[in-house]
Coordinates of C-alpha atoms in Angstrom, one line a residue:
M27 CA 11.8 -12.2 -49.7
P28 CA 10.2 -11.5 -46.3
P29 CA 8.6 -8.1 -45.6
T30 CA 10.6 -5.3 -44.0
V31 CA 9.4 -6.2 -40.6
I32 CA 7.5 -9.3 -39.4
P33 CA 5.3 -7.9 -36.6
V34 CA 4.5 -9.9 -33.6
I35 CA 1.8 -8.5 -31.3
L36 CA 2.0 -9.3 -27.6
A37 CA -1.7 -9.6 -26.6
G38 CA -1.7 -11.5 -23.3
G39 CA -2.0 -8.6 -20.9
K40 CA -4.6 -8.2 -18.2
G41 CA -5.1 -4.4 -18.2
E42 CA -6.1 -4.6 -14.5
R43 CA -5.9 -0.8 -14.0
F44 CA -8.9 -0.4 -16.4
W45 CA -11.2 -2.5 -14.2
P46 CA -14.2 -2.8 -14.2
V47 CA -14.3 -2.4 -18.0
S48 CA -11.2 -4.6 -18.5
R49 CA -12.0 -8.1 -17.2
R50 CA -10.2 -11.5 -17.5
Q51 CA -12.1 -12.6 -20.6
H52 CA -12.3 -9.1 -22.1
P53 CA -9.1 -7.2 -21.2
K54 CA -8.0 -3.7 -22.1
Q55 CA -6.6 -4.7 -25.6
F56 CA -10.2 -5.7 -26.6
L57 CA -11.6 -2.2 -25.7
C58 CA -12.0 1.0 -27.7
L59 CA -10.7 3.7 -25.5
D60 CA -9.8 6.4 -28.0
G61 CA -13.1 7.0 -29.7
S62 CA -11.8 5.5 -33.0
G63 CA -14.4 2.6 -33.2
F64 CA -11.5 0.1 -33.1
S65 CA -10.2 -1.9 -30.2
L66 CA -6.6 -1.2 -29.1
L67 CA -5.7 -4.7 -30.6
Q68 CA -7.4 -3.9 -33.9
S69 CA -5.7 -0.5 -34.1
T70 CA -2.3 -2.1 -33.4
A71 CA -2.9 -4.7 -36.1
N72 CA -4.1 -2.1 -38.6
R73 CA -1.1 0.1 -38.1
L74 CA 1.3 -2.8 -38.5
L75 CA -0.3 -4.6 -41.4
P76 CA 1.3 -2.3 -44.0
M77 CA 4.7 -3.4 -42.7
A78 CA 3.7 -7.0 -42.7
E79 CA 2.3 -6.6 -46.3
S80 CA -0.3 -9.3 -45.6
W81 CA -2.0 -11.1 -42.7
D82 CA 0.3 -14.1 -43.5
S83 CA 3.2 -12.2 -42.0
L84 CA 1.6 -10.8 -39.0
W85 CA 1.6 -12.8 -35.7
V86 CA -0.1 -12.6 -32.4
I87 CA 0.8 -14.3 -29.2
T88 CA -1.7 -14.5 -26.4
A89 CA -3.1 -16.4 -23.4
A90 CA -5.2 -19.5 -23.9
H91 CA -8.4 -17.9 -22.4
L92 CA -8.1 -14.9 -24.8
A93 CA -7.7 -16.9 -28.0
D94 CA -11.3 -16.9 -29.0
G95 CA -11.5 -13.2 -28.4
I96 CA -8.4 -12.6 -30.7
R97 CA -10.1 -14.7 -33.4
E98 CA -13.2 -12.6 -33.2
Q99 CA -11.4 -9.3 -33.2
L100 CA -8.9 -10.3 -36.0
P101 CA -10.9 -12.7 -38.3
D102 CA -8.3 -12.4 -41.1
L103 CA -5.4 -13.6 -39.0
P104 CA -4.3 -17.1 -40.1
E105 CA -4.8 -19.7 -37.4
Q106 CA -1.1 -20.8 -37.6
N107 CA -0.1 -17.2 -36.8
L108 CA -2.0 -17.2 -33.5
L109 CA 0.4 -18.5 -30.9
I110 CA -1.5 -19.6 -27.7
E111 CA 0.4 -19.8 -24.5
P112 CA -1.0 -22.4 -22.1
E113 CA 0.0 -20.2 -19.2
G114 CA 1.5 -16.7 -18.8
K115 CA 5.2 -16.6 -18.1
D116 CA 5.9 -12.9 -18.8
T117 CA 7.6 -11.6 -22.0
A118 CA 10.8 -13.6 -22.2
P119 CA 9.2 -17.0 -23.0
A120 CA 6.7 -15.2 -25.3
V121 CA 9.4 -13.5 -27.3
A122 CA 11.5 -16.7 -27.4
W123 CA 8.7 -18.9 -28.6
A124 CA 7.4 -16.4 -31.1
T125 CA 10.9 -15.7 -32.5
L126 CA 11.5 -19.4 -33.0
E127 CA 8.2 -19.6 -35.0
V128 CA 9.1 -16.5 -37.1
A129 CA 12.6 -18.0 -37.8
K130 CA 11.0 -21.3 -38.8
H131 CA 8.6 -19.7 -41.3
H132 CA 10.6 -16.7 -42.5
G133 CA 14.2 -17.5 -41.8
E134 CA 16.7 -16.4 -39.1
A135 CA 17.6 -13.3 -41.2
A136 CA 14.0 -12.0 -41.1
I137 CA 13.6 -8.8 -39.1
A138 CA 11.0 -9.5 -36.3
G139 CA 9.3 -6.7 -34.4
F140 CA 7.5 -7.1 -31.1
F141 CA 4.8 -4.7 -30.1
P142 CA 2.4 -4.5 -27.2
A143 CA -1.3 -4.8 -28.2
D144 CA -2.5 -1.9 -26.1
H145 CA -0.5 1.2 -27.1
W146 CA -1.8 4.4 -28.8
I147 CA 0.1 6.0 -31.7
A148 CA -0.8 9.5 -33.0
D149 CA 1.3 9.6 -36.3
E150 CA 0.9 6.2 -37.8
A151 CA 2.7 7.0 -41.1
G152 CA 5.6 8.5 -39.2
Y153 CA 5.6 5.5 -36.9
R154 CA 6.0 3.1 -39.9
E155 CA 8.9 5.2 -41.2
T156 CA 10.5 4.8 -37.8
L157 CA 10.1 1.0 -37.9
K158 CA 11.8 1.0 -41.3
A159 CA 14.7 3.0 -39.8
A160 CA 14.9 0.6 -36.9
A161 CA 14.8 -2.4 -39.3
A162 CA 17.8 -0.8 -41.2
L163 CA 19.7 -0.4 -37.9
A164 CA 19.0 -4.0 -36.9
T165 CA 20.0 -5.4 -40.3
E166 CA 23.2 -3.3 -40.7
R167 CA 24.5 -3.9 -37.2
G168 CA 23.0 -7.2 -36.2
A169 CA 21.4 -5.2 -33.4
I170 CA 18.4 -5.5 -31.1
A171 CA 16.8 -2.0 -31.7
T172 CA 14.4 -0.7 -29.2
L173 CA 12.2 2.3 -29.7
G174 CA 12.7 4.9 -26.9
I175 CA 10.1 7.6 -26.5
T176 CA 11.4 11.1 -26.0
P177 CA 10.0 12.1 -22.6
T178 CA 7.5 14.9 -22.3
F179 CA 7.5 15.0 -18.5
P180 CA 9.4 13.4 -15.6
S181 CA 7.2 10.3 -15.4
T182 CA 7.7 7.9 -12.5
G183 CA 5.5 5.3 -14.2
Y184 CA 7.8 4.3 -17.0
G185 CA 11.2 2.5 -17.2
Y186 CA 13.9 4.5 -18.9
I187 CA 16.8 3.8 -21.3
E188 CA 20.0 5.7 -21.2
Q189 CA 21.8 6.6 -24.4
G190 CA 25.4 5.6 -24.9
D191 CA 27.6 6.1 -27.9
S192 CA 26.1 7.5 -31.1
L193 CA 25.6 5.2 -34.0
G194 CA 24.6 7.9 -36.5
T195 CA 21.2 8.2 -38.1
Y196 CA 19.0 5.8 -39.9
G197 CA 16.4 7.5 -42.1
D198 CA 15.9 10.7 -40.0
C199 CA 16.2 8.8 -36.7
P200 CA 19.3 9.1 -34.4
A201 CA 20.5 5.8 -33.0
Y202 CA 22.7 5.0 -29.9
K203 CA 24.1 2.1 -28.1
V204 CA 22.2 1.4 -24.9
A205 CA 24.1 2.4 -21.9
R206 CA 21.6 0.9 -19.4
F207 CA 18.0 0.2 -18.7
T208 CA 16.5 1.5 -15.5
E209 CA 13.4 0.7 -13.6
K210 CA 10.7 3.2 -12.7
P211 CA 12.4 6.1 -10.9
D212 CA 11.3 8.3 -8.1
Q213 CA 10.4 11.9 -8.9
A214 CA 13.8 13.4 -8.2
T215 CA 15.6 10.8 -10.3
A216 CA 13.1 11.2 -13.2
E217 CA 13.7 14.9 -13.2
D218 CA 17.4 14.3 -13.3
F219 CA 16.9 11.9 -16.2
I220 CA 14.9 14.5 -18.2
A221 CA 17.4 17.3 -17.4
S222 CA 20.3 15.2 -18.7
G223 CA 18.8 14.8 -22.2
R224 CA 20.2 11.2 -22.4
F225 CA 17.2 9.2 -21.4
S226 CA 14.1 7.8 -23.2
W227 CA 11.0 6.1 -21.9
N228 CA 11.2 2.3 -22.5
S229 CA 8.3 1.6 -24.9
G230 CA 8.6 -2.1 -24.8
M231 CA 8.9 -2.3 -28.7
F232 CA 11.9 -4.2 -30.1
I233 CA 13.1 -4.9 -33.7
F234 CA 15.8 -7.4 -34.5
P235 CA 17.0 -10.2 -36.8
A236 CA 15.4 -13.3 -35.6
G237 CA 18.7 -15.2 -35.4
V238 CA 20.3 -12.5 -33.3
M239 CA 17.6 -12.6 -30.7
L240 CA 17.7 -16.4 -30.6
Q241 CA 21.5 -16.3 -30.1
E242 CA 21.2 -13.9 -27.3
L243 CA 18.5 -15.9 -25.6
D244 CA 20.6 -19.0 -26.0
T245 CA 23.4 -17.2 -24.3
H246 CA 21.6 -15.3 -21.5
A247 CA 18.5 -17.4 -20.9
P248 CA 19.3 -21.1 -21.7
Q249 CA 16.8 -22.2 -19.0
I250 CA 14.1 -20.9 -21.4
M251 CA 15.6 -21.7 -24.7
Q252 CA 16.7 -25.3 -24.2
P253 CA 13.2 -26.5 -23.2
L254 CA 11.6 -24.5 -26.0
R255 CA 14.0 -25.8 -28.6
A256 CA 13.4 -29.4 -27.4
Q257 CA 9.7 -29.4 -26.8
G258 CA 8.2 -26.2 -28.2
V259 CA 5.1 -25.0 -26.5
D260 CA 4.8 -28.2 -24.5
A261 CA 7.7 -26.9 -22.4
Y262 CA 5.8 -24.0 -21.0
A263 CA 4.9 -25.6 -17.6
K264 CA 8.6 -25.8 -16.7
L265 CA 9.7 -22.4 -18.0
E266 CA 10.8 -19.6 -15.6
K267 CA 8.6 -16.5 -15.4
L268 CA 10.9 -13.8 -16.7
S269 CA 10.7 -10.5 -18.6
I270 CA 12.6 -10.0 -21.8
D271 CA 14.3 -6.9 -20.2
Y272 CA 15.7 -9.1 -17.4
A273 CA 16.4 -12.1 -19.6
V274 CA 18.2 -10.3 -22.5
M275 CA 18.0 -6.6 -22.8
E276 CA 19.9 -5.7 -19.6
K277 CA 22.7 -8.2 -20.4
T278 CA 23.2 -8.1 -24.2
D279 CA 25.8 -5.9 -25.9
K280 CA 23.6 -5.7 -29.0
A281 CA 21.0 -3.4 -27.6
C282 CA 20.5 0.0 -29.4
V283 CA 17.9 2.7 -28.9
M284 CA 16.3 5.2 -31.2
P285 CA 14.8 8.1 -29.1
L286 CA 11.7 9.1 -31.0
A287 CA 8.6 11.4 -30.8
F288 CA 5.6 10.2 -32.8
G289 CA 2.8 10.7 -30.3
W290 CA 2.7 7.7 -28.0
D291 CA 0.9 6.6 -24.9
D292 CA 0.9 3.2 -23.2
L293 CA -2.6 3.6 -22.0
G294 CA -1.6 2.4 -18.6
D295 CA -4.7 3.5 -16.6
W296 CA -7.8 5.7 -16.8
N297 CA -5.7 8.9 -16.7
A298 CA -4.4 8.0 -20.2
V299 CA -8.0 8.4 -21.5
E300 CA -8.0 12.0 -20.3
R301 CA -4.7 12.6 -22.1
L302 CA -6.3 11.4 -25.3
L303 CA -9.8 12.8 -25.2
K304 CA -9.7 16.0 -23.0
T305 CA -11.0 19.0 -24.9
P306 CA -10.7 22.7 -23.8
D307 CA -14.5 23.2 -23.9
N308 CA -15.4 20.4 -21.5
P309 CA -14.3 20.4 -17.8
N310 CA -14.5 16.6 -17.8
V311 CA -13.9 13.6 -20.1
E312 CA -17.3 12.0 -20.7
M313 CA -17.9 8.6 -22.2
A314 CA -21.3 8.4 -20.8
Q315 CA -24.5 10.3 -20.4
H316 CA -23.3 12.5 -17.7
L317 CA -25.0 15.3 -15.7
G318 CA -22.3 17.0 -13.7
L319 CA -23.0 19.8 -11.1
D320 CA -19.8 21.5 -10.0
T321 CA -17.8 18.6 -11.3
T322 CA -14.4 19.3 -12.9
G323 CA -11.3 17.4 -14.0
S324 CA -13.1 14.1 -13.8
I325 CA -13.4 11.0 -16.1
V326 CA -16.9 9.5 -16.4
Y327 CA -17.5 6.2 -18.3
T328 CA -20.3 3.7 -18.6
S329 CA -20.5 0.7 -20.9
D330 CA -24.3 1.0 -21.2
A331 CA -25.3 3.8 -23.4
D332 CA -28.7 4.0 -21.7
E333 CA -27.4 4.6 -18.3
V334 CA -27.0 8.1 -16.8
I335 CA -24.3 9.1 -14.3
V336 CA -24.9 12.2 -12.1
T337 CA -22.1 13.7 -10.2
I338 CA -22.1 16.6 -7.7
G339 CA -19.2 18.6 -6.4
L340 CA -16.5 16.2 -7.6
E341 CA -13.0 17.2 -8.7
D342 CA -10.3 14.9 -10.3
V343 CA -12.3 11.7 -9.8
V344 CA -12.8 8.7 -12.1
V345 CA -16.2 7.1 -12.2
V346 CA -16.6 3.9 -14.2
R347 CA -19.8 1.8 -14.5
D348 CA -19.8 -1.6 -16.1
G349 CA -22.4 -4.3 -15.6
K350 CA -22.9 -4.7 -11.9
A351 CA -19.6 -3.1 -10.9
T352 CA -18.9 0.6 -10.2
L353 CA -15.5 2.1 -9.6
V354 CA -15.0 5.5 -8.0
V355 CA -11.3 6.6 -7.5
H356 CA -9.3 9.8 -7.3
K357 CA -7.2 10.3 -10.3
S358 CA -4.0 10.3 -8.1
R359 CA -4.8 6.7 -7.0
T360 CA -5.5 4.9 -10.3
Q361 CA -2.4 2.9 -9.9
D362 CA -4.0 1.3 -6.9
I363 CA -6.8 -0.2 -8.9
K364 CA -4.6 -3.3 -9.2
K365 CA -4.7 -3.6 -5.4
A366 CA -8.5 -3.5 -5.5
V367 CA -8.6 -6.2 -8.2
K368 CA -6.3 -8.4 -6.1
A369 CA -8.6 -7.9 -3.1
L370 CA -11.6 -8.8 -5.2
G371 CA -9.9 -11.9 -6.4
A372 CA -9.2 -13.0 -2.9
D373 CA -12.8 -12.8 -1.8
P374 CA -15.0 -15.6 -3.1
Q375 CA -18.1 -13.4 -3.2
F376 CA -16.4 -11.0 -5.6
K377 CA -14.3 -13.2 -7.9
H378 CA -17.0 -13.3 -10.5
L379 CA -16.4 -9.5 -11.1
L380 CA -12.9 -10.1 -12.5

């Protein structure tokens, strides 16, 4: 009898908006950003392990250059449960290959759950109860259940999911058919979404019977599934780069959403650290020895505990020091860190900083 949910952690991300601390060999999921003492990957595994019941039923899929880091961070993970992609092809091939492996080891009736490695959850016990409810929905209806996050503000940085017909409640969680997935909206559209009360943020977390997802992938993404079924991971070079949202979720009639509120953040950039760690008695968020004169609303970080950062007359600025790289950016421009990383990668004299 398999556990309630077989968790699969998606751990191949780059975390470029956390540069310079997040680098190619040591990306965001390997960092501790919430003061817990655990990396984001370790925290994700720790909160999912009670659902898996043992390390034998917890899986991680990652990029080849990160495999050794995963082994170091999760030493109890069985080697066969570490799926190593030879090259990144976005989430559809990752979900497809990992679901095939879960079905092979646990059966197509097993309920698989896919979870990003770099999210923060406040209420972990409540979160696990939510996963049980989603597993019940997936089992009863043969559904692909996605966890929607009840919006707390009209974000333009998240995708949204619109609720369709009600499917009742599972546990204490309401469930709905998915009416549609939408991309990141502009400000006015986001405000309309919030006002309607019908939209959730798309968390990127999915729970489903393995066989159901495989059937939907066979139907909607045969260009991915046929090579994988025939050759396994050796087919990766010929696979299309495609997200699971585009490949399946926007096409399937089996998608359901549970709009939930358990304290969630996708930790997308440095501003997320402020959301987690800001306290009323400090005008700044400080993860460094920091002397600030007339500095407010700023985020200050250094990876070297012996270094001191001094700021004067700054407001709403992020200052990050790591090794021989320093980032200074206004909080309103943190999304543009990816552009800076791309520019660094295009210049031979700076590529070593990635």
